[in-house]
mmCIF file of C-alpha atoms in Angstrom:
data_model
loop_
_atom_site.group_PDB
_atom_site.id
_atom_site.type_symbol
_atom_site.label_atom_id
_atom_site.label_comp_id
_atom_site.label_asym_id
_atom_site.label_seq_id
_atom_site.Cartn_x
_atom_site.Cartn_y
_atom_site.Cartn_z
ATOM 1 C CA MET A 1 96.377 20.924 26.233
ATOM 2 C CA GLY A 2 93.299 20.939 24.322
ATOM 3 C CA LEU A 3 94.583 19.536 21.451
ATOM 4 C CA ILE A 4 92.239 16.684 20.201
ATOM 5 C CA ALA A 5 93.911 13.507 18.924
ATOM 6 C CA ILE A 6 92.509 13.290 14.741
ATOM 7 C CA SER A 7 92.616 9.665 13.670
ATOM 8 C CA GLU A 8 94.141 8.878 10.725
ATOM 9 C CA THR A 9 92.063 7.368 8.163
ATOM 10 C CA PRO A 10 93.981 4.627 6.355
ATOM 11 C CA LEU A 11 95.386 5.665 2.849
ATOM 12 C CA HIS A 12 93.218 4.353 -0.136
ATOM 13 C CA VAL A 13 94.241 2.617 -2.573
ATOM 14 C CA LEU A 14 92.436 1.776 -5.643
ATOM 15 C CA ALA A 15 94.306 -2.005 -6.959
ATOM 16 C CA VAL A 16 92.935 -2.632 -10.626
ATOM 17 C CA ASP A 17 93.536 -6.445 -12.192
ATOM 18 C CA ASP A 18 91.912 -8.608 -14.392
ATOM 19 C CA SER A 19 93.082 -11.552 -12.922
ATOM 20 C CA ASN A 20 91.234 -12.903 -9.567
ATOM 21 C CA LEU A 21 94.112 -14.741 -8.364
ATOM 22 C CA ASP A 22 96.665 -11.196 -8.642
ATOM 23 C CA ARG A 23 93.782 -9.389 -7.346
ATOM 24 C CA LYS A 24 93.712 -11.409 -4.197
ATOM 25 C CA LEU A 25 97.529 -11.407 -4.078
ATOM 26 C CA ILE A 26 97.861 -7.360 -4.353
ATOM 27 C CA GLU A 27 95.004 -6.961 -2.251
ATOM 28 C CA ARG A 28 96.415 -8.753 0.505
ATOM 29 C CA LEU A 29 100.119 -7.449 0.317
ATOM 30 C CA LEU A 30 98.409 -3.305 0.631
ATOM 31 C CA LYS A 31 96.839 -4.401 3.472
ATOM 32 C CA THR A 32 99.575 -6.048 5.209
ATOM 33 C CA PHE A 33 101.028 -2.161 5.114
ATOM 34 C CA SER A 34 97.219 -1.345 6.480
ATOM 35 C CA TYR A 35 96.250 0.784 3.668
ATOM 36 C CA HIS A 36 92.468 0.272 2.514
ATOM 37 C CA VAL A 37 91.883 -1.332 -0.526
ATOM 38 C CA THR A 38 89.211 -1.278 -3.225
ATOM 39 C CA ALA A 39 89.813 -4.356 -6.173
ATOM 40 C CA VAL A 40 88.140 -4.077 -9.010
ATOM 41 C CA ASP A 41 89.088 -5.970 -12.405
ATOM 42 C CA SER A 42 89.005 -3.447 -15.079
ATOM 43 C CA GLY A 43 89.831 0.150 -15.898
ATOM 44 C CA SER A 44 86.392 1.037 -16.626
ATOM 45 C CA LYS A 45 85.085 -0.057 -13.653
ATOM 46 C CA ALA A 46 88.509 2.018 -11.950
ATOM 47 C CA LEU A 47 87.233 5.143 -13.976
ATOM 48 C CA GLU A 48 83.676 4.739 -12.480
ATOM 49 C CA PHE A 49 84.925 4.353 -8.892
ATOM 50 C CA LEU A 50 87.095 7.210 -9.798
ATOM 51 C CA GLY A 51 83.993 9.103 -10.752
ATOM 52 C CA LEU A 52 84.899 9.409 -13.969
ATOM 53 C CA LYS A 53 82.729 8.563 -16.520
ATOM 54 C CA ASP A 54 82.092 8.701 -20.132
ATOM 55 C CA VAL A 55 82.586 11.980 -21.701
ATOM 56 C CA GLU A 56 79.519 10.490 -23.909
ATOM 57 C CA LYS A 57 77.710 8.964 -21.425
ATOM 58 C CA MET A 58 78.248 12.541 -18.860
ATOM 59 C CA GLU A 59 77.001 14.923 -21.182
ATOM 60 C CA LYS A 60 73.911 12.486 -21.488
ATOM 61 C CA ILE A 61 73.432 12.337 -17.682
ATOM 62 C CA SER A 62 75.119 14.756 -15.463
ATOM 63 C CA PRO A 63 77.919 17.086 -15.445
ATOM 64 C CA PHE A 64 81.378 16.367 -15.127
ATOM 65 C CA SER A 65 81.980 15.765 -11.137
ATOM 66 C CA PRO A 66 84.336 13.379 -9.505
ATOM 67 C CA ASN A 67 82.528 11.263 -6.955
ATOM 68 C CA PRO A 68 82.943 13.059 -3.733
ATOM 69 C CA GLU A 69 82.681 10.057 -1.062
ATOM 70 C CA VAL A 70 85.677 8.787 -2.656
ATOM 71 C CA GLU A 71 88.862 9.438 -1.686
ATOM 72 C CA VAL A 72 91.824 7.428 -3.498
ATOM 73 C CA ASN A 73 95.457 8.549 -2.751
ATOM 74 C CA MET A 74 96.871 5.952 -5.217
ATOM 75 C CA VAL A 75 95.904 3.545 -7.851
ATOM 76 C CA ILE A 76 98.301 0.417 -8.828
ATOM 77 C CA THR A 77 96.911 -1.151 -11.981
ATOM 78 C CA ASP A 78 98.209 -4.098 -14.314
ATOM 79 C CA TYR A 79 99.358 -3.341 -17.695
ATOM 80 C CA CYS A 80 97.991 -6.354 -19.475
ATOM 81 C CA MET A 81 93.906 -6.318 -19.356
ATOM 82 C CA PRO A 82 91.102 -6.827 -21.970
ATOM 83 C CA GLY A 83 89.481 -3.704 -23.105
ATOM 84 C CA MET A 84 91.307 -0.847 -21.197
ATOM 85 C CA THR A 85 94.998 -1.325 -20.735
ATOM 86 C CA GLY A 86 96.665 -0.341 -17.761
ATOM 87 C CA PHE A 87 98.596 2.428 -19.748
ATOM 88 C CA GLU A 88 95.173 3.797 -20.980
ATOM 89 C CA LEU A 89 94.002 4.070 -17.957
ATOM 90 C CA LEU A 90 97.072 6.162 -16.131
ATOM 91 C CA LYS A 91 96.582 8.380 -19.503
ATOM 92 C CA LYS A 92 92.789 8.729 -18.657
ATOM 93 C CA ILE A 93 93.891 9.734 -15.075
ATOM 94 C CA LYS A 94 96.581 11.450 -16.132
ATOM 95 C CA GLU A 95 94.543 13.874 -18.520
ATOM 96 C CA SER A 96 91.511 14.201 -15.824
ATOM 97 C CA LYS A 97 92.219 17.743 -14.217
ATOM 98 C CA SER A 98 90.445 16.125 -10.967
ATOM 99 C CA LEU A 99 92.504 12.931 -10.615
ATOM 100 C CA LYS A 100 95.898 13.998 -12.546
ATOM 101 C CA ASP A 101 97.507 14.231 -9.070
ATOM 102 C CA ILE A 102 96.453 10.743 -7.575
ATOM 103 C CA PRO A 103 99.724 8.768 -7.829
ATOM 104 C CA VAL A 104 99.205 5.682 -10.275
ATOM 105 C CA VAL A 105 101.884 2.308 -10.339
ATOM 106 C CA ILE A 106 101.934 -0.143 -13.673
ATOM 107 C CA MET A 107 102.534 -3.665 -12.754
ATOM 108 C CA SER A 108 103.111 -6.119 -15.569
ATOM 109 C CA SER A 109 104.364 -9.807 -15.987
ATOM 110 C CA ASP A 110 106.687 -8.373 -18.992
ATOM 111 C CA ASN A 111 109.650 -6.741 -18.857
ATOM 112 C CA ILE A 112 110.206 -4.856 -21.851
ATOM 113 C CA PRO A 113 111.796 -1.732 -21.832
ATOM 114 C CA ALA A 114 109.828 0.668 -23.901
ATOM 115 C CA ARG A 115 106.879 -0.583 -22.275
ATOM 116 C CA ILE A 116 108.293 0.602 -18.701
ATOM 117 C CA ASN A 117 109.446 3.698 -19.978
ATOM 118 C CA ARG A 118 106.592 4.583 -22.039
ATOM 119 C CA CYS A 119 104.379 4.395 -18.856
ATOM 120 C CA LEU A 120 106.741 6.459 -16.800
ATOM 121 C CA GLU A 121 106.590 9.202 -18.841
ATOM 122 C CA GLU A 122 103.115 9.135 -19.164
ATOM 123 C CA GLY A 123 103.636 9.537 -14.729
ATOM 124 C CA ALA A 124 103.232 6.388 -13.852
ATOM 125 C CA GLU A 125 105.409 6.845 -10.218
ATOM 126 C CA GLU A 126 106.415 3.185 -10.421
ATOM 127 C CA PHE A 127 106.679 -0.052 -12.865
ATOM 128 C CA PHE A 128 106.271 -3.121 -10.685
ATOM 129 C CA LEU A 129 107.562 -6.383 -12.576
ATOM 130 C CA LYS A 130 104.854 -9.412 -11.528
ATOM 131 C CA PRO A 131 104.654 -11.459 -9.158
ATOM 132 C CA VAL A 132 104.761 -7.950 -7.178
ATOM 133 C CA ARG A 133 106.721 -8.480 -3.788
ATOM 134 C CA LEU A 134 105.879 -6.551 -0.068
ATOM 135 C CA SER A 135 109.512 -4.534 -0.921
ATOM 136 C CA ASP A 136 107.921 -3.488 -3.687
ATOM 137 C CA VAL A 137 104.772 -2.164 -2.193
ATOM 138 C CA GLY A 138 107.270 -0.688 0.601
ATOM 139 C CA LYS A 139 108.335 1.373 -1.742
ATOM 140 C CA LEU A 140 104.753 3.459 -2.286
ATOM 141 C CA LYS A 141 104.959 5.312 1.319
ATOM 142 C CA PRO A 142 105.939 8.290 -0.378
ATOM 143 C CA TYR A 143 103.716 8.550 -3.259
ATOM 144 C CA LEU A 144 101.247 8.101 -0.315
ATOM 145 C CA SER A 145 101.807 11.055 1.682
ATOM 146 C CA LYS A 146 99.153 13.097 2.170
ATOM 147 C CA ASN A 147 100.778 16.056 3.710
ATOM 148 C CA GLU A 148 101.871 19.119 1.781
ATOM 149 C CA ARG A 149 104.824 18.200 -0.789
ATOM 150 C CA LYS A 150 107.838 19.774 1.218
ATOM 151 C CA THR A 151 110.059 17.009 1.521
ATOM 152 C CA THR A 152 113.848 17.552 -0.619
ATOM 153 C CA GLU A 153 113.692 14.512 -2.421
ATOM 154 C CA GLU A 154 109.911 15.704 -3.536
ATOM 155 C CA GLU A 155 111.376 19.015 -4.461
ATOM 156 C CA GLU A 156 113.540 16.948 -7.036
ATOM 157 C CA CYS A 157 110.729 15.245 -8.321
ATOM 158 C CA VAL A 158 109.107 18.560 -9.202
ATOM 159 C CA SER A 159 111.581 19.689 -11.699
ATOM 160 C CA SER A 160 111.419 16.340 -13.806
ATOM 161 C CA ASP A 161 107.636 16.489 -13.229
ATOM 162 C CA ASN A 162 107.721 19.555 -15.541
ATOM 163 C CA SER A 163 110.057 18.306 -18.075
ATOM 164 C CA ARG A 164 107.279 14.954 -18.293
ATOM 165 C CA ALA A 165 104.832 17.467 -18.681
ATOM 166 C CA THR A 166 106.340 18.943 -21.070
ATOM 167 C CA TYR A 167 107.508 16.057 -22.808
ATOM 168 C CA ASN A 168 103.966 14.648 -22.609
ATOM 169 C CA ASP A 169 102.029 17.662 -23.944
ATOM 170 C CA ASP A 170 104.564 17.072 -27.146
ATOM 171 C CA HIS A 171 104.283 14.255 -27.161
ATOM 172 C CA ASN A 172 100.103 14.162 -26.431
ATOM 173 C CA ASP A 173 98.793 12.397 -30.021
ATOM 174 C CA ASP A 174 101.777 9.672 -29.784
ATOM 175 C CA ASP A 175 100.490 6.539 -28.977
ATOM 176 C CA ASP A 176 102.120 2.916 -30.363
ATOM 177 C CA ASP A 177 104.063 5.153 -32.687
ATOM 178 C CA GLU A 178 106.255 6.081 -29.776
ATOM 179 C CA VAL A 179 107.504 2.706 -29.858
ATOM 180 C CA GLU A 180 109.105 3.521 -33.604
ATOM 181 C CA ALA A 181 110.449 6.443 -32.210
ATOM 182 C CA SER A 182 113.453 8.172 -35.043
ATOM 183 C CA THR A 183 116.960 8.538 -33.306
ATOM 184 C CA ASP A 184 116.083 12.323 -32.046
ATOM 185 C CA GLU A 185 112.896 10.700 -30.228
ATOM 186 C CA ASP A 186 115.233 8.305 -29.178
ATOM 187 C CA GLU A 187 117.846 10.805 -27.879
ATOM 188 C CA GLN A 188 115.127 13.153 -26.459
ATOM 189 C CA ILE A 189 113.750 9.549 -24.349
ATOM 190 C CA GLN A 190 117.301 8.776 -22.995
ATOM 191 C CA MET A 191 117.995 12.259 -21.794
ATOM 192 C CA LEU A 192 114.135 12.811 -20.130
ATOM 193 C CA ARG A 193 115.283 9.100 -18.547
ATOM 194 C CA LYS A 194 118.580 10.245 -17.301
ATOM 195 C CA THR A 195 116.561 13.345 -16.111
ATOM 196 C CA ILE A 196 114.263 11.408 -14.195
ATOM 197 C CA GLU A 197 116.286 8.909 -12.676
ATOM 198 C CA GLU A 198 118.852 11.294 -11.628
ATOM 199 C CA GLN A 199 116.687 13.811 -9.687
ATOM 200 C CA CYS A 200 113.662 11.097 -8.961
ATOM 201 C CA VAL A 201 114.432 8.743 -6.270
ATOM 202 C CA LEU A 202 113.776 5.572 -9.073
ATOM 203 C CA ASN A 203 115.015 2.579 -7.214
ATOM 204 C CA ASP A 204 116.910 0.956 -9.912
ATOM 205 C CA ASN A 205 118.601 -0.884 -7.496
ATOM 206 C CA SER A 206 115.471 -3.008 -6.463
ATOM 207 C CA ARG A 207 114.442 -3.283 -10.383
ATOM 208 C CA ALA A 208 117.792 -4.521 -11.210
ATOM 209 C CA MET A 209 117.146 -7.338 -8.358
ATOM 210 C CA HIS A 210 114.103 -8.025 -9.382
ATOM 211 C CA ASN A 211 115.465 -8.517 -12.830
ATOM 212 C CA ASP A 212 117.485 -10.828 -11.458
ATOM 213 C CA ASP A 213 114.611 -12.729 -9.710
ATOM 214 C CA HIS A 214 113.061 -12.936 -13.087
ATOM 215 C CA LYS A 215 115.868 -14.343 -15.030
ATOM 216 C CA ASP A 216 113.635 -17.170 -16.404
ATOM 217 C CA ASP A 217 110.745 -14.187 -18.119
ATOM 218 C CA ASP A 218 111.319 -14.609 -21.767
ATOM 219 C CA ASP A 219 112.525 -10.758 -22.100
ATOM 220 C CA GLU A 220 115.254 -9.719 -19.825
ATOM 221 C CA VAL A 221 116.283 -5.893 -19.924
ATOM 222 C CA GLU A 222 117.948 -6.551 -23.411
ATOM 223 C CA ALA A 223 118.808 -3.689 -26.352
ATOM 224 C CA TRP A 224 115.287 -2.036 -26.793
ATOM 225 C CA SER A 225 115.375 -2.707 -30.707
ATOM 226 C CA ASP A 226 114.940 -6.372 -30.196
ATOM 227 C CA GLU A 227 111.909 -5.604 -27.598
ATOM 228 C CA ASP A 228 110.489 -3.253 -30.034
ATOM 229 C CA GLU A 229 110.552 -5.929 -32.589
ATOM 230 C CA GLN A 230 109.288 -8.260 -30.797
ATOM 231 C CA SER A 231 106.294 -6.622 -28.933
ATOM 232 C CA GLN A 232 105.602 -4.842 -32.483
ATOM 233 C CA ARG A 233 105.837 -7.797 -34.635
ATOM 234 C CA PHE A 234 103.435 -10.012 -32.887
ATOM 235 C CA SER A 235 101.573 -7.370 -31.392
ATOM 236 C CA LYS A 236 100.882 -3.347 -30.532
ATOM 237 C CA ASP A 237 101.829 -3.251 -27.576
ATOM 238 C CA GLN A 238 98.678 -2.285 -26.128
ATOM 239 C CA SER A 239 97.086 -5.545 -26.562
ATOM 240 C CA CYS A 240 98.938 -8.239 -24.523
ATOM 241 C CA MET B 1 105.161 -36.412 20.532
ATOM 242 C CA ALA B 2 107.473 -38.612 18.446
ATOM 243 C CA ALA B 3 104.534 -38.213 15.085
ATOM 244 C CA VAL B 4 104.277 -35.132 15.084
ATOM 245 C CA SER B 5 107.909 -34.115 14.653
ATOM 246 C CA GLN B 6 107.948 -37.042 11.928
ATOM 247 C CA LEU B 7 105.424 -35.166 10.208
ATOM 248 C CA GLN B 8 106.913 -32.289 10.663
ATOM 249 C CA ARG B 9 110.929 -33.288 9.657
ATOM 250 C CA GLN B 10 108.836 -35.172 6.265
ATOM 251 C CA PHE B 11 107.348 -31.681 5.698
ATOM 252 C CA ILE B 12 110.444 -29.784 5.429
ATOM 253 C CA GLU B 13 112.094 -32.932 3.409
ATOM 254 C CA TYR B 14 109.442 -32.537 1.012
ATOM 255 C CA THR B 15 109.241 -28.826 1.072
ATOM 256 C CA SER B 16 112.933 -28.469 0.346
ATOM 257 C CA SER B 17 112.178 -31.157 -2.551
ATOM 258 C CA LEU B 18 110.034 -29.026 -4.149
ATOM 259 C CA TYR B 19 112.231 -26.126 -4.489
ATOM 260 C CA ASN B 20 115.094 -27.985 -5.414
ATOM 261 C CA GLU B 21 113.126 -29.911 -8.300
ATOM 262 C CA GLY B 22 112.137 -26.260 -9.560
ATOM 263 C CA TYR B 23 108.038 -27.077 -8.826
ATOM 264 C CA LEU B 24 108.315 -24.469 -6.506
ATOM 265 C CA ASP B 25 110.265 -21.080 -6.606
ATOM 266 C CA ASP B 26 110.589 -18.172 -4.129
ATOM 267 C CA GLN B 27 107.321 -16.912 -4.574
ATOM 268 C CA PHE B 28 105.492 -19.410 -3.336
ATOM 269 C CA THR B 29 107.354 -18.491 0.500
ATOM 270 C CA GLN B 30 106.561 -15.245 -0.305
ATOM 271 C CA LEU B 31 102.872 -16.398 -0.104
ATOM 272 C CA GLN B 32 103.650 -17.872 2.850
ATOM 273 C CA LYS B 33 104.864 -14.872 4.229
ATOM 274 C CA LEU B 34 101.487 -13.262 3.880
ATOM 275 C CA GLN B 35 99.328 -15.707 5.622
ATOM 276 C CA ASP B 36 99.359 -15.306 9.524
ATOM 277 C CA GLU B 37 96.417 -15.245 12.147
ATOM 278 C CA SER B 38 94.343 -13.243 10.559
ATOM 279 C CA ASN B 39 94.758 -14.515 7.136
ATOM 280 C CA PRO B 40 95.305 -18.246 7.853
ATOM 281 C CA ASP B 41 94.197 -20.032 4.588
ATOM 282 C CA PHE B 42 95.681 -17.518 2.341
ATOM 283 C CA VAL B 43 98.017 -20.064 0.474
ATOM 284 C CA VAL B 44 95.052 -22.944 0.423
ATOM 285 C CA GLU B 45 92.908 -19.812 -1.045
ATOM 286 C CA VAL B 46 95.474 -18.354 -3.602
ATOM 287 C CA VAL B 47 96.365 -21.653 -4.794
ATOM 288 C CA SER B 48 92.705 -22.703 -5.238
ATOM 289 C CA LEU B 49 92.427 -19.971 -7.575
ATOM 290 C CA PHE B 50 95.058 -21.283 -9.504
ATOM 291 C CA PHE B 51 93.649 -24.605 -10.147
ATOM 292 C CA GLU B 52 90.333 -23.119 -11.216
ATOM 293 C CA ASP B 53 92.007 -20.695 -13.419
ATOM 294 C CA SER B 54 94.420 -23.248 -14.890
ATOM 295 C CA GLU B 55 91.745 -26.199 -15.604
ATOM 296 C CA LYS B 56 89.547 -23.118 -17.381
ATOM 297 C CA LEU B 57 92.570 -21.775 -19.428
ATOM 298 C CA LEU B 58 93.650 -25.862 -20.099
ATOM 299 C CA ASN B 59 90.270 -26.394 -21.336
ATOM 300 C CA ASN B 60 90.359 -22.605 -23.581
ATOM 301 C CA LEU B 61 93.968 -23.938 -24.902
ATOM 302 C CA ALA B 62 92.507 -27.328 -26.131
ATOM 303 C CA THR B 63 89.540 -25.689 -27.984
ATOM 304 C CA ALA B 64 91.540 -22.727 -29.384
ATOM 305 C CA LEU B 65 94.106 -24.957 -30.795
ATOM 306 C CA GLN B 66 91.161 -27.236 -31.950
ATOM 307 C CA GLN B 67 90.336 -24.557 -34.490
ATOM 308 C CA LYS B 68 90.524 -25.133 -38.356
ATOM 309 C CA ILE B 69 92.258 -21.630 -38.729
ATOM 310 C CA VAL B 70 93.985 -21.050 -35.066
ATOM 311 C CA ASP B 71 94.037 -18.074 -34.075
ATOM 312 C CA TYR B 72 97.634 -17.402 -32.538
ATOM 313 C CA LYS B 73 96.801 -14.191 -30.950
ATOM 314 C CA GLN B 74 93.958 -15.859 -28.824
ATOM 315 C CA VAL B 75 96.068 -18.847 -28.178
ATOM 316 C CA ASP B 76 99.118 -16.701 -26.814
ATOM 317 C CA SER B 77 96.377 -14.661 -24.448
ATOM 318 C CA HIS B 78 95.642 -17.624 -22.594
ATOM 319 C CA VAL B 79 99.120 -18.697 -22.297
ATOM 320 C CA HIS B 80 100.124 -14.998 -21.059
ATOM 321 C CA GLN B 81 97.214 -15.181 -18.443
ATOM 322 C CA PHE B 82 98.502 -19.081 -17.663
ATOM 323 C CA LYS B 83 102.039 -17.544 -17.473
ATOM 324 C CA GLY B 84 100.973 -14.722 -15.137
ATOM 325 C CA SER B 85 99.175 -17.063 -12.550
ATOM 326 C CA SER B 86 101.545 -19.659 -12.362
ATOM 327 C CA SER B 87 104.357 -16.956 -11.918
ATOM 328 C CA SER B 88 101.965 -15.347 -8.824
ATOM 329 C CA ILE B 89 102.083 -18.376 -6.844
ATOM 330 C CA GLY B 90 105.438 -19.474 -7.648
ATOM 331 C CA ALA B 91 104.950 -22.445 -9.815
ATOM 332 C CA GLN B 92 108.371 -22.448 -11.714
ATOM 333 C CA ARG B 93 108.000 -25.285 -14.497
ATOM 334 C CA VAL B 94 104.434 -24.599 -15.009
ATOM 335 C CA THR B 95 105.908 -20.703 -16.128
ATOM 336 C CA ASN B 96 108.940 -21.996 -18.307
ATOM 337 C CA VAL B 97 106.716 -24.037 -20.264
ATOM 338 C CA CYS B 98 104.414 -20.948 -20.790
ATOM 339 C CA VAL B 99 107.312 -19.074 -21.925
ATOM 340 C CA HIS B 100 108.443 -21.263 -24.749
ATOM 341 C CA PHE B 101 104.711 -21.743 -25.341
ATOM 342 C CA ARG B 102 104.606 -18.052 -26.161
ATOM 343 C CA ASN B 103 107.670 -18.514 -28.618
ATOM 344 C CA CYS B 104 105.544 -21.147 -30.500
ATOM 345 C CA CYS B 105 102.807 -18.691 -30.593
ATOM 346 C CA GLU B 106 104.775 -15.934 -31.583
ATOM 347 C CA GLU B 107 106.412 -18.604 -34.451
ATOM 348 C CA LYS B 108 102.153 -19.758 -35.314
ATOM 349 C CA ASN B 109 103.878 -23.026 -34.894
ATOM 350 C CA LEU B 110 100.846 -25.435 -34.606
ATOM 351 C CA ASP B 111 102.883 -28.513 -33.616
ATOM 352 C CA GLY B 112 105.093 -26.695 -31.286
ATOM 353 C CA CYS B 113 101.800 -25.586 -29.983
ATOM 354 C CA LEU B 114 100.643 -28.675 -29.366
ATOM 355 C CA ARG B 115 103.659 -29.752 -27.584
ATOM 356 C CA CYS B 116 103.580 -27.250 -25.189
ATOM 357 C CA LEU B 117 99.933 -27.721 -24.378
ATOM 358 C CA GLN B 118 100.829 -31.286 -23.535
ATOM 359 C CA GLN B 119 104.108 -30.444 -21.249
ATOM 360 C CA VAL B 120 101.945 -27.585 -19.517
ATOM 361 C CA LYS B 121 99.147 -29.581 -18.976
ATOM 362 C CA HIS B 122 101.545 -32.519 -17.403
ATOM 363 C CA GLU B 123 103.944 -29.818 -15.250
ATOM 364 C CA TYR B 124 100.295 -28.262 -13.960
ATOM 365 C CA ILE B 125 99.344 -31.434 -13.257
ATOM 366 C CA LEU B 126 102.789 -32.523 -11.211
ATOM 367 C CA VAL B 127 102.841 -29.253 -9.189
ATOM 368 C CA ARG B 128 99.011 -29.583 -8.348
ATOM 369 C CA ASN B 129 99.645 -33.173 -6.546
ATOM 370 C CA LYS B 130 102.548 -31.935 -4.884
ATOM 371 C CA LEU B 131 100.678 -29.271 -3.475
ATOM 372 C CA GLU B 132 97.958 -31.247 -2.473
ATOM 373 C CA ALA B 133 100.190 -33.506 -1.136
ATOM 374 C CA LEU B 134 101.820 -30.612 0.918
ATOM 375 C CA PHE B 135 98.282 -29.148 2.152
ATOM 376 C CA ARG B 136 97.554 -32.505 3.306
ATOM 377 C CA LEU B 137 100.166 -33.255 5.216
ATOM 378 C CA GLU B 138 100.312 -29.558 6.589
ATOM 379 C CA GLN B 139 96.687 -30.704 7.703
ATOM 380 C CA GLN B 140 98.330 -33.862 9.573
ATOM 381 C CA ILE B 141 100.669 -31.629 11.577
ATOM 382 C CA LEU B 142 97.902 -29.486 12.787
ATOM 383 C CA GLN B 143 95.535 -32.166 13.796
ATOM 384 C CA ALA B 144 98.111 -33.709 15.513
ATOM 385 C CA GLY B 145 98.672 -30.777 17.462
ATOM 386 C CA GLY B 146 101.691 -29.618 15.921
ATOM 387 C CA SER B 147 102.576 -26.315 14.058
ATOM 388 C CA ILE B 148 104.234 -25.957 10.472
ATOM 389 C CA PRO B 149 107.914 -25.377 10.274
ATOM 390 C CA MET B 150 108.752 -22.717 8.766
ATOM 391 C CA MET B 151 110.794 -22.868 5.535
ATOM 392 C CA GLU B 152 114.024 -20.364 5.501
#
């Protein structure tokens, strides 16, 4: 008939984790789903790989341009890393014109609701509690579609993406201060969360199951204020 | 052969005891599921990384707690890593001690921390010995021409 069969290039996932054990694990999990994987051990290496260099360095060397050789379909990153945290990496990706549409997933061994929400609000697609399982990686498929976003669930996500974007614009300069949210802001966050949960297909059930599996973790999903205090008192949430 | 089925039975009993006594949790099973013909040594490789990390972390912890002025943030950072790697392979008892250890760090409780260090070292050595014994048993089964039973 004259149709040429184009072989699908495997989807490319960039995995970021400072622990070599966890890198090996996430790589194996991703490869089970036939993704092509690049694993790096820091946020700065991730940005380098994505072609996003230091603004200062760039201005001295060359005008910014993403690495044309590399196409990354998703970034999955650990939250707690020395130097640049996963959250900071997420922010940099979402602030970049060329990279902001790459879906980002955060992994963390700490179950801190404020942290989870902060990441989701900054644009993370999913937040996985470690240890990450096959069932978690199975949830990534919808975010890795190379095709035009035409499905219903993605349409539903668009409006919450917009409200998420507005929220981000308004809260661009907030960092750790977010954790000390006033009641008004708390309400906004609650409403935004509700919007995202209602309109997007976020798998709260499996997250709850995951929480059950992690019942030996020191911080269960409890009252926000307790967790906020705990993470503030001991360390700013950015440094794990 | 009688020898193989005996070894296989031993393997099943030993593995079950490790789960029952809390040395290993479901995450270890998850690792075994990731092992296949194209990744035949996956579990051993991952566990070896855990052993390497643990030895380093135990040394770092001992050093950090010996300082005149203890930097509890630094200690906590090591324990956090230890908690992470142990939970990644399913070494449940080690992870549990790490949880307690982090609390002692937060309280800047030196005695508590020193006790936790002893405890975590003890639990680590126990699980290391158990895993090495398990791997040896696997080797024996394979060398006798048998296959490793799948644990459900």
